[in-house]
Structures are given as C-alpha cells and as structure tokens.
C-alpha cells in the first residue's frame, strides 16, 4: 500500500504557540512517546531561537533512534549552522529550511523582491544540501504565493537536490479543492518532482486543516505535517490523531498506510495535556472525553444491541477508555437497568419503573448521575451498610522537600483511628493515610477546584470523582483550606462507597486514644 509519512511538529509549531511552552525535559518525554507512537519525522525545534532550544534538540537526537529528527532554519547561514550543531547526535537528521514567498510576506518581513528572494533561497538550500543528506524546503505561505513565483521557487529547490518540498498553508486560508489542485499542478509542472516528496502543512484557522491535508494527499502529497491534539500557531495545525484515524477508518477510499500505532493515540494525547496543563476540548474528534460517550436513549439502545450503530471506530482502536453510556435525562429505562446490573444491583421490572421515575426527577435539571447516585436510587430508605468515617484531624506538612507527610485521624462509631502516610503532594499523602484506615484504595479520576468568592481569602470548592472497585462515587466539600476541602471531598466519596459495598472491611488500623483537648478542638473545627 502507498505510504504516507507522518511528520509531527508538536514540539516545534505546537510548542511555540501560546500556552503550550515546554521545557527541554518535557519535550524529551514527548519525543520518546512520539517515537513509540510510530511517527516518521519529529520536528524537535527551532535551534536558532535560543541556546535552550538548541540543547533541547540535541537531547532529543540522543534518545530518538528510528524516527528522523528535523529542526527548522530560516534562509540564514547562522540558522543552518545552529541546526547542524543541534542535529549532530541524530541517527537520521533533516534540515527544514523555509522562506516566506507570498507578496504579503515578502513586503512585511524581508522587503525583498521575487528575484532577490529566489537568490537567497537558492544560496541557503545549496548550503543545506552540502551539510545534510535530507533537506526539506518550505515556501512559507505557499497557498497565498503567486503561482508563477511558487513554480520558480519549487523548481529551483528541486534542481538543488532537496528531498522534500512542503507546501504550507501557513494561515489556514486554502480549501480542499484549491489545495489539491495546487499540489496536482506542482506534480505536473515541476521537472524531477518524482524524486522528491511533496508535503502538507495546514493550519486550522477555518477548521479545514485536516480536510486540506487529506486533499493534499489526494493531489499527490506523501507527507503530512501535523501535531498531537492539533496544537499550533493560532487555531492550530492539522490534528495527528484525526489524520491517522481518517486514513485508517476510510482506508476503502484513501488506500494509504502510516506507521502510527493507533492504539497509542489516546495515551499520546493525554501525555501532551498532562505536560502542558492544557486539556482537550470535550467534543474533540478521536481523543475528546465525549468521543465515545452516549447519553440519548435511542443511541444507548442502539449501542447496547450493536456498537457499530453509533460508533465508526472502537475506543480500543485508539487506546481510549471503553465507550460510556452516560446516564442523564435523555437516557432510557434499558440503559438504566443495564448499568444497575453492572453495578451489582439488578432490579426487576416493577422496581425499575419506580427507580426510573426517581432517576428522571434527579436528572431533570440536565445533570448526569454518577454510580453512587444511581445505587442510592435503588437503595433509597435502606440503612447504609457501614457508619461513615468522619474527619477528626488532618495535618499535612507541605513544602518543597519531597515526599510530604500527612497525618489523619478519623472517627467512626465513637472510635478514633489514626494513620500517617507519605506522598508527592499533600492530597496524595492524606488520601493514602485514609486508605490505610479504611482498607480500600480509591483512585481520583476527576478533580475540580473552584474559587467561591474573590481574593486571597476566597473559599475553595472541591469536587472529586473517585473510583473504588470499578465503581465511581462523587464527593464535594467547601473550605478555607483547599487541602482540607480536598481530603473531605475524597472521604465523602469513600463513605458513599462504604455505604453500598457488599463486604465492608473493618478499619485496618488500631484504635487510638486522643488527648481530650485535641479531640474537642478538632471536633469544633469539623462542625
Ligand atoms: Mn505552521
């Protein structure tokens, strides 16, 4: 099958956009993931930008073994030398050199006329091919470049011996039909074009980056430049996961293969979010939280019968968590019954009618229900299986020296239990101490902190979702101290679990006796 090469520029075009700056160490972590993911080219940076960028590229070259590592340069001798220095340790190195060729870029950036620009491009490319076996040239803003000048420039760099010619839609201006025609025209008119790879680099200003990239492939391009989560200048670049899955799912009409291991797409997306602290939009194609979630009753019924009724690809194929049937006011009886059965609380049809009425009341405001709330719909009025734990005392020693320590005292049925634990953060330490007492390990799968009020003395409202034994419970708490509020929210979720679980373990630590003064003070605090 025809191979389309995936050129990832998350660490260059993505990294240079607002909010996505990364340290050299973070870039290295992502470069390892990109290589594992199976991209063909990793653009590591723009070494002339700073000494740190240059050193970052060198570090990436040392760990990347199979992928080609590329670095960017302007048509300036110093830039090309910086790239040579930065890619020196690479197993496979590529110089990526660019020059703005549209009239707007010529006027606004260099003040050169077309002939002067062409001369500068030839000079730089000639220097590049002497230093590198693999050179890519980009006429920046190619989609707004005068066609005759674009032909002249591309012919010149092909004659100089570059391996790749990239046709950037730098400002996200083109459309699929126009872009495909431009690539086809180059394929027809440039002598020796069969010896070079044509490449796409599309921006998403009109939301057309992925569509334009695929149109470029239809026109004859065999390399796509893209980024994880579609990050990049302004509205971003073509999204790698969307490109790869479009080629994968619609291989019937786009018979091209890539080297990407699709089951690592979700993990790669999550890693980028974790590193940059910027989440993915909920309804993002392929890797968004809603990409495999269904709430409407009609859809859920279809999904329960045959997943293909509302999913064109499986979450497993991109390494995403399993499809979710989210229970909200659009959900039907069947979906509710199926979920209750999964949770270990099967109901007969008479009970289901009753429970479904309660369910509709609970979600009338448009909210969705967590597992704990669903179970409580069934268990309504029944006494909890275990009395809840209450916080008597929390003490966390926090600071820059890791690990941190936390001491937690809980009371239950009039008895007090104390435990301490270590953690990288205060919440981890305190929750581990709680787990040691209850004997169950909870995993925080969602954590939200919101300031209530303004100013430094604002209160913190913490909402958590905690998974224990494959069931999810929510907890919420408000307080002046966000660590304390977080721990209270966590304990409230754990208490919900303990109140419905079938085999409640007794506390896992010995009872302690407290000095009465401490006990009475902290009880006041808890009130
Ligand atoms: Mn770009």
Coordinates of C-alpha atoms in Angstrom, one line a residue, residues 170-421:
X170 CA 0.6 28.9 6.9
X171 CA -2.5 31.0 7.6
X172 CA -5.2 28.3 7.2
X173 CA -6.6 30.1 4.1
X174 CA -7.0 27.4 1.5
X175 CA -9.8 24.9 0.8
X176 CA -9.6 21.2 0.0
X177 CA -10.4 21.7 -3.7
X178 CA -8.0 24.6 -4.2
X179 CA -5.2 22.9 -2.2
X180 CA -5.5 19.6 -4.1
X181 CA -5.3 21.5 -7.4
X182 CA -2.2 23.3 -6.3
X183 CA -0.4 20.1 -5.3
X184 CA -1.5 18.4 -8.6
X185 CA -0.2 21.4 -10.6
X186 CA 3.2 21.1 -8.9
X187 CA 3.2 17.3 -9.7
X188 CA 2.6 18.1 -13.4
X189 CA 4.8 21.1 -13.9
X190 CA 8.0 20.6 -11.9
X191 CA 10.8 18.7 -13.7
X192 CA 12.1 15.9 -11.4
X193 CA 9.2 16.1 -8.9
X194 CA 9.1 12.3 -8.8
X195 CA 12.4 12.3 -6.9
X196 CA 11.0 14.5 -4.1
X197 CA 8.3 14.0 -1.6
X198 CA 5.6 16.7 -1.5
X199 CA 4.3 17.6 1.9
X200 CA 1.3 19.3 3.5
X201 CA 1.4 21.7 6.5
X202 CA -2.1 23.0 7.1
X203 CA -3.4 25.4 9.7
X204 CA -6.8 25.3 11.1
X205 CA -8.0 28.9 11.0
X206 CA -11.1 27.9 9.2
X207 CA -11.4 24.5 10.7
X208 CA -10.1 22.9 7.4
X209 CA -6.6 21.7 8.4
X210 CA -7.4 18.0 8.4
X211 CA -9.6 18.2 5.3
X212 CA -7.0 20.2 3.4
X213 CA -4.2 17.8 4.4
X214 CA -6.1 14.8 3.1
X215 CA -6.9 16.7 -0.1
X216 CA -3.2 17.3 -0.5
X217 CA -2.6 13.6 -0.3
X218 CA -5.3 13.0 -2.9
X219 CA -3.3 15.5 -5.1
X220 CA -0.1 13.6 -4.6
X221 CA 1.5 14.7 -1.3
X222 CA 3.0 11.8 0.6
X223 CA 4.0 13.5 3.9
X224 CA 1.6 15.2 6.3
X225 CA 2.8 17.7 8.9
X226 CA 0.6 17.6 12.0
X227 CA 0.5 17.8 15.8
X228 CA -0.9 15.9 18.7
X229 CA -4.3 17.4 19.7
X230 CA -3.9 19.7 16.7
X231 CA -1.9 22.3 18.8
X232 CA -0.1 25.0 16.9
X233 CA 0.0 28.7 16.0
X234 CA -3.4 30.4 16.4
X235 CA -6.2 27.8 15.7
X236 CA -3.6 25.1 15.5
X237 CA -2.3 22.6 12.9
X238 CA -3.9 19.5 11.4
X239 CA -4.5 17.1 14.2
X240 CA -2.4 14.0 14.0
X241 CA -5.0 11.7 15.6
X242 CA -7.7 12.9 13.2
X243 CA -5.5 12.4 10.1
X244 CA -4.4 9.0 11.1
X245 CA -7.8 7.7 12.0
X246 CA -9.4 9.2 8.9
X247 CA -6.8 7.3 6.8
X248 CA -7.5 4.2 8.9
X249 CA -11.3 4.2 9.1
X250 CA -11.8 5.3 5.5
X251 CA -9.0 3.2 4.0
X252 CA -11.6 2.0 1.5
X253 CA -11.4 5.4 -0.3
X254 CA -8.0 6.5 0.9
X255 CA -5.8 3.5 0.5
X256 CA -2.7 4.8 2.3
X257 CA -0.9 3.4 5.3
X258 CA 1.0 5.2 8.0
X259 CA 3.5 3.8 10.6
X260 CA 1.4 5.1 13.5
X261 CA 0.2 2.6 16.2
X262 CA -3.3 3.9 16.5
X263 CA -3.8 2.3 19.9
X264 CA -1.3 4.8 21.4
X265 CA -3.1 7.9 20.1
X266 CA -5.2 8.5 23.3
X267 CA -2.2 8.0 25.6
X268 CA -0.1 10.4 23.5
X269 CA -2.9 13.0 23.6
X270 CA -3.2 12.6 27.4
X271 CA 0.5 12.9 27.9
X272 CA 0.6 16.2 25.9
X273 CA -2.3 17.5 28.1
X274 CA -0.5 16.4 31.3
X275 CA 2.8 18.0 30.2
X276 CA 1.3 21.4 29.1
X277 CA -1.6 21.5 31.6
X278 CA -4.0 22.3 28.7
X279 CA -6.9 19.9 28.4
X280 CA -8.5 18.6 25.2
X281 CA -11.9 20.1 24.3
X282 CA -14.6 17.7 25.4
X283 CA -16.1 17.0 21.9
X284 CA -12.6 16.7 20.2
X285 CA -12.7 14.1 17.5
X286 CA -10.9 10.8 18.4
X287 CA -9.5 11.7 21.7
X288 CA -12.1 14.0 23.4
X289 CA -13.9 13.0 26.5
X290 CA -17.2 12.7 24.5
X291 CA -15.7 10.9 21.5
X292 CA -17.1 7.6 22.7
X293 CA -19.9 8.8 25.1
X294 CA -23.6 8.4 24.5
X295 CA -26.5 9.8 26.5
X296 CA -29.6 9.8 24.3
X297 CA -31.9 6.8 25.0
X298 CA -32.2 6.0 21.3
X299 CA -28.4 5.9 20.8
X300 CA -27.9 3.9 24.0
X301 CA -30.4 1.3 23.0
X302 CA -28.6 1.0 19.6
X303 CA -25.2 0.8 21.3
X304 CA -26.4 -2.0 23.6
X305 CA -27.6 -4.0 20.6
X306 CA -24.7 -3.3 18.3
X307 CA -21.9 -0.8 18.9
X308 CA -21.5 -0.1 15.2
X309 CA -24.9 1.6 15.2
X310 CA -23.3 4.8 16.6
X311 CA -19.6 4.2 16.5
X312 CA -17.5 4.1 13.3
X313 CA -14.3 3.1 15.2
X314 CA -13.8 1.4 18.6
X315 CA -12.4 3.2 21.6
X316 CA -9.9 0.3 21.9
X317 CA -8.5 1.1 18.4
X318 CA -7.3 4.5 19.7
X319 CA -6.4 3.3 23.2
X320 CA -9.3 5.3 24.7
X321 CA -11.3 4.1 27.8
X322 CA -14.3 2.0 26.9
X323 CA -17.5 3.6 25.4
X324 CA -19.5 5.3 28.1
X325 CA -23.3 5.2 28.3
X326 CA -23.8 8.4 30.3
X327 CA -27.0 8.4 32.3
X328 CA -28.9 11.7 32.0
X329 CA -32.4 12.8 31.2
X330 CA -32.0 11.6 27.6
X331 CA -31.4 8.0 28.7
X332 CA -33.9 5.2 28.6
X333 CA -35.1 2.5 31.0
X334 CA -33.0 -0.2 29.3
X335 CA -29.7 1.7 29.7
X336 CA -30.5 2.4 33.4
X337 CA -31.3 -1.3 34.0
X338 CA -28.1 -2.4 32.2
X339 CA -25.9 -0.1 34.3
X340 CA -27.6 -1.1 37.6
X341 CA -26.9 -4.7 36.7
X342 CA -23.2 -3.8 36.0
X343 CA -23.1 -2.2 39.4
X344 CA -24.3 -5.3 41.2
X345 CA -27.8 -4.0 41.8
X346 CA -30.1 -5.8 39.3
X347 CA -33.7 -4.7 39.5
X348 CA -36.9 -6.4 38.4
X349 CA -39.3 -4.6 36.1
X350 CA -41.6 -3.3 38.8
X351 CA -38.7 -1.9 40.7
X352 CA -37.2 -0.5 37.5
X353 CA -40.4 1.6 36.9
X354 CA -40.1 3.1 40.4
X355 CA -36.4 3.7 40.1
X356 CA -36.7 5.2 36.7
X357 CA -39.2 7.8 38.0
X358 CA -36.8 8.8 40.7
X359 CA -34.0 8.9 38.2
X360 CA -35.9 11.3 35.9
X361 CA -36.5 13.6 38.8
X362 CA -32.9 13.5 39.8
X363 CA -31.7 14.5 36.3
X364 CA -34.5 16.9 35.4
X365 CA -32.0 19.8 35.7
X366 CA -29.8 18.4 32.9
X367 CA -27.2 16.8 35.2
X368 CA -25.9 13.3 34.8
X369 CA -25.7 10.8 37.7
X370 CA -22.6 9.0 39.0
X371 CA -22.7 5.4 40.0
X372 CA -23.1 6.2 43.7
X373 CA -26.2 8.3 43.0
X374 CA -27.6 5.5 40.8
X375 CA -27.1 3.0 43.5
X376 CA -28.7 5.2 46.0
X377 CA -31.8 5.4 43.8
X378 CA -32.2 1.7 44.3
X379 CA -31.2 1.7 48.0
X380 CA -33.3 4.6 48.9
X381 CA -34.6 4.4 52.5
X382 CA -32.4 1.4 53.3
X383 CA -29.9 2.0 56.1
X384 CA -26.2 2.2 55.0
X385 CA -24.2 -0.9 55.5
X386 CA -21.5 0.9 57.4
X387 CA -21.5 4.0 59.6
X388 CA -19.5 6.8 57.8
X389 CA -16.0 7.9 58.8
X390 CA -15.6 11.5 60.0
X391 CA -12.5 13.6 60.0
X392 CA -11.2 14.4 63.4
X393 CA -7.8 15.9 62.4
X394 CA -5.8 16.4 59.3
X395 CA -2.2 17.6 59.5
X396 CA -0.1 17.9 56.3
X397 CA 3.5 19.1 56.3
X398 CA 3.8 20.7 52.9
X399 CA 6.6 22.4 51.1
X400 CA 9.3 21.9 48.5
X401 CA 11.0 18.9 50.2
X402 CA 9.5 15.7 48.9
X403 CA 8.0 13.4 49.9
X404 CA 5.4 15.2 52.1
X405 CA 3.9 13.6 55.2
X406 CA 0.2 13.6 56.3
X407 CA -1.4 12.5 59.5
X408 CA -5.1 11.8 59.5
X409 CA -7.4 10.9 62.4
X410 CA -10.8 9.5 61.6
X411 CA -13.7 8.7 63.9
X412 CA -16.3 6.1 63.3
X413 CA -18.9 4.7 65.7
X414 CA -17.3 6.7 68.5
X415 CA -13.8 5.2 67.9
X416 CA -10.8 7.0 66.7
X417 CA -8.3 5.7 64.1
X418 CA -5.0 7.4 63.2
X419 CA -2.5 6.9 60.4
X420 CA 0.2 8.7 58.6
X421 CA 1.5 8.4 55.1

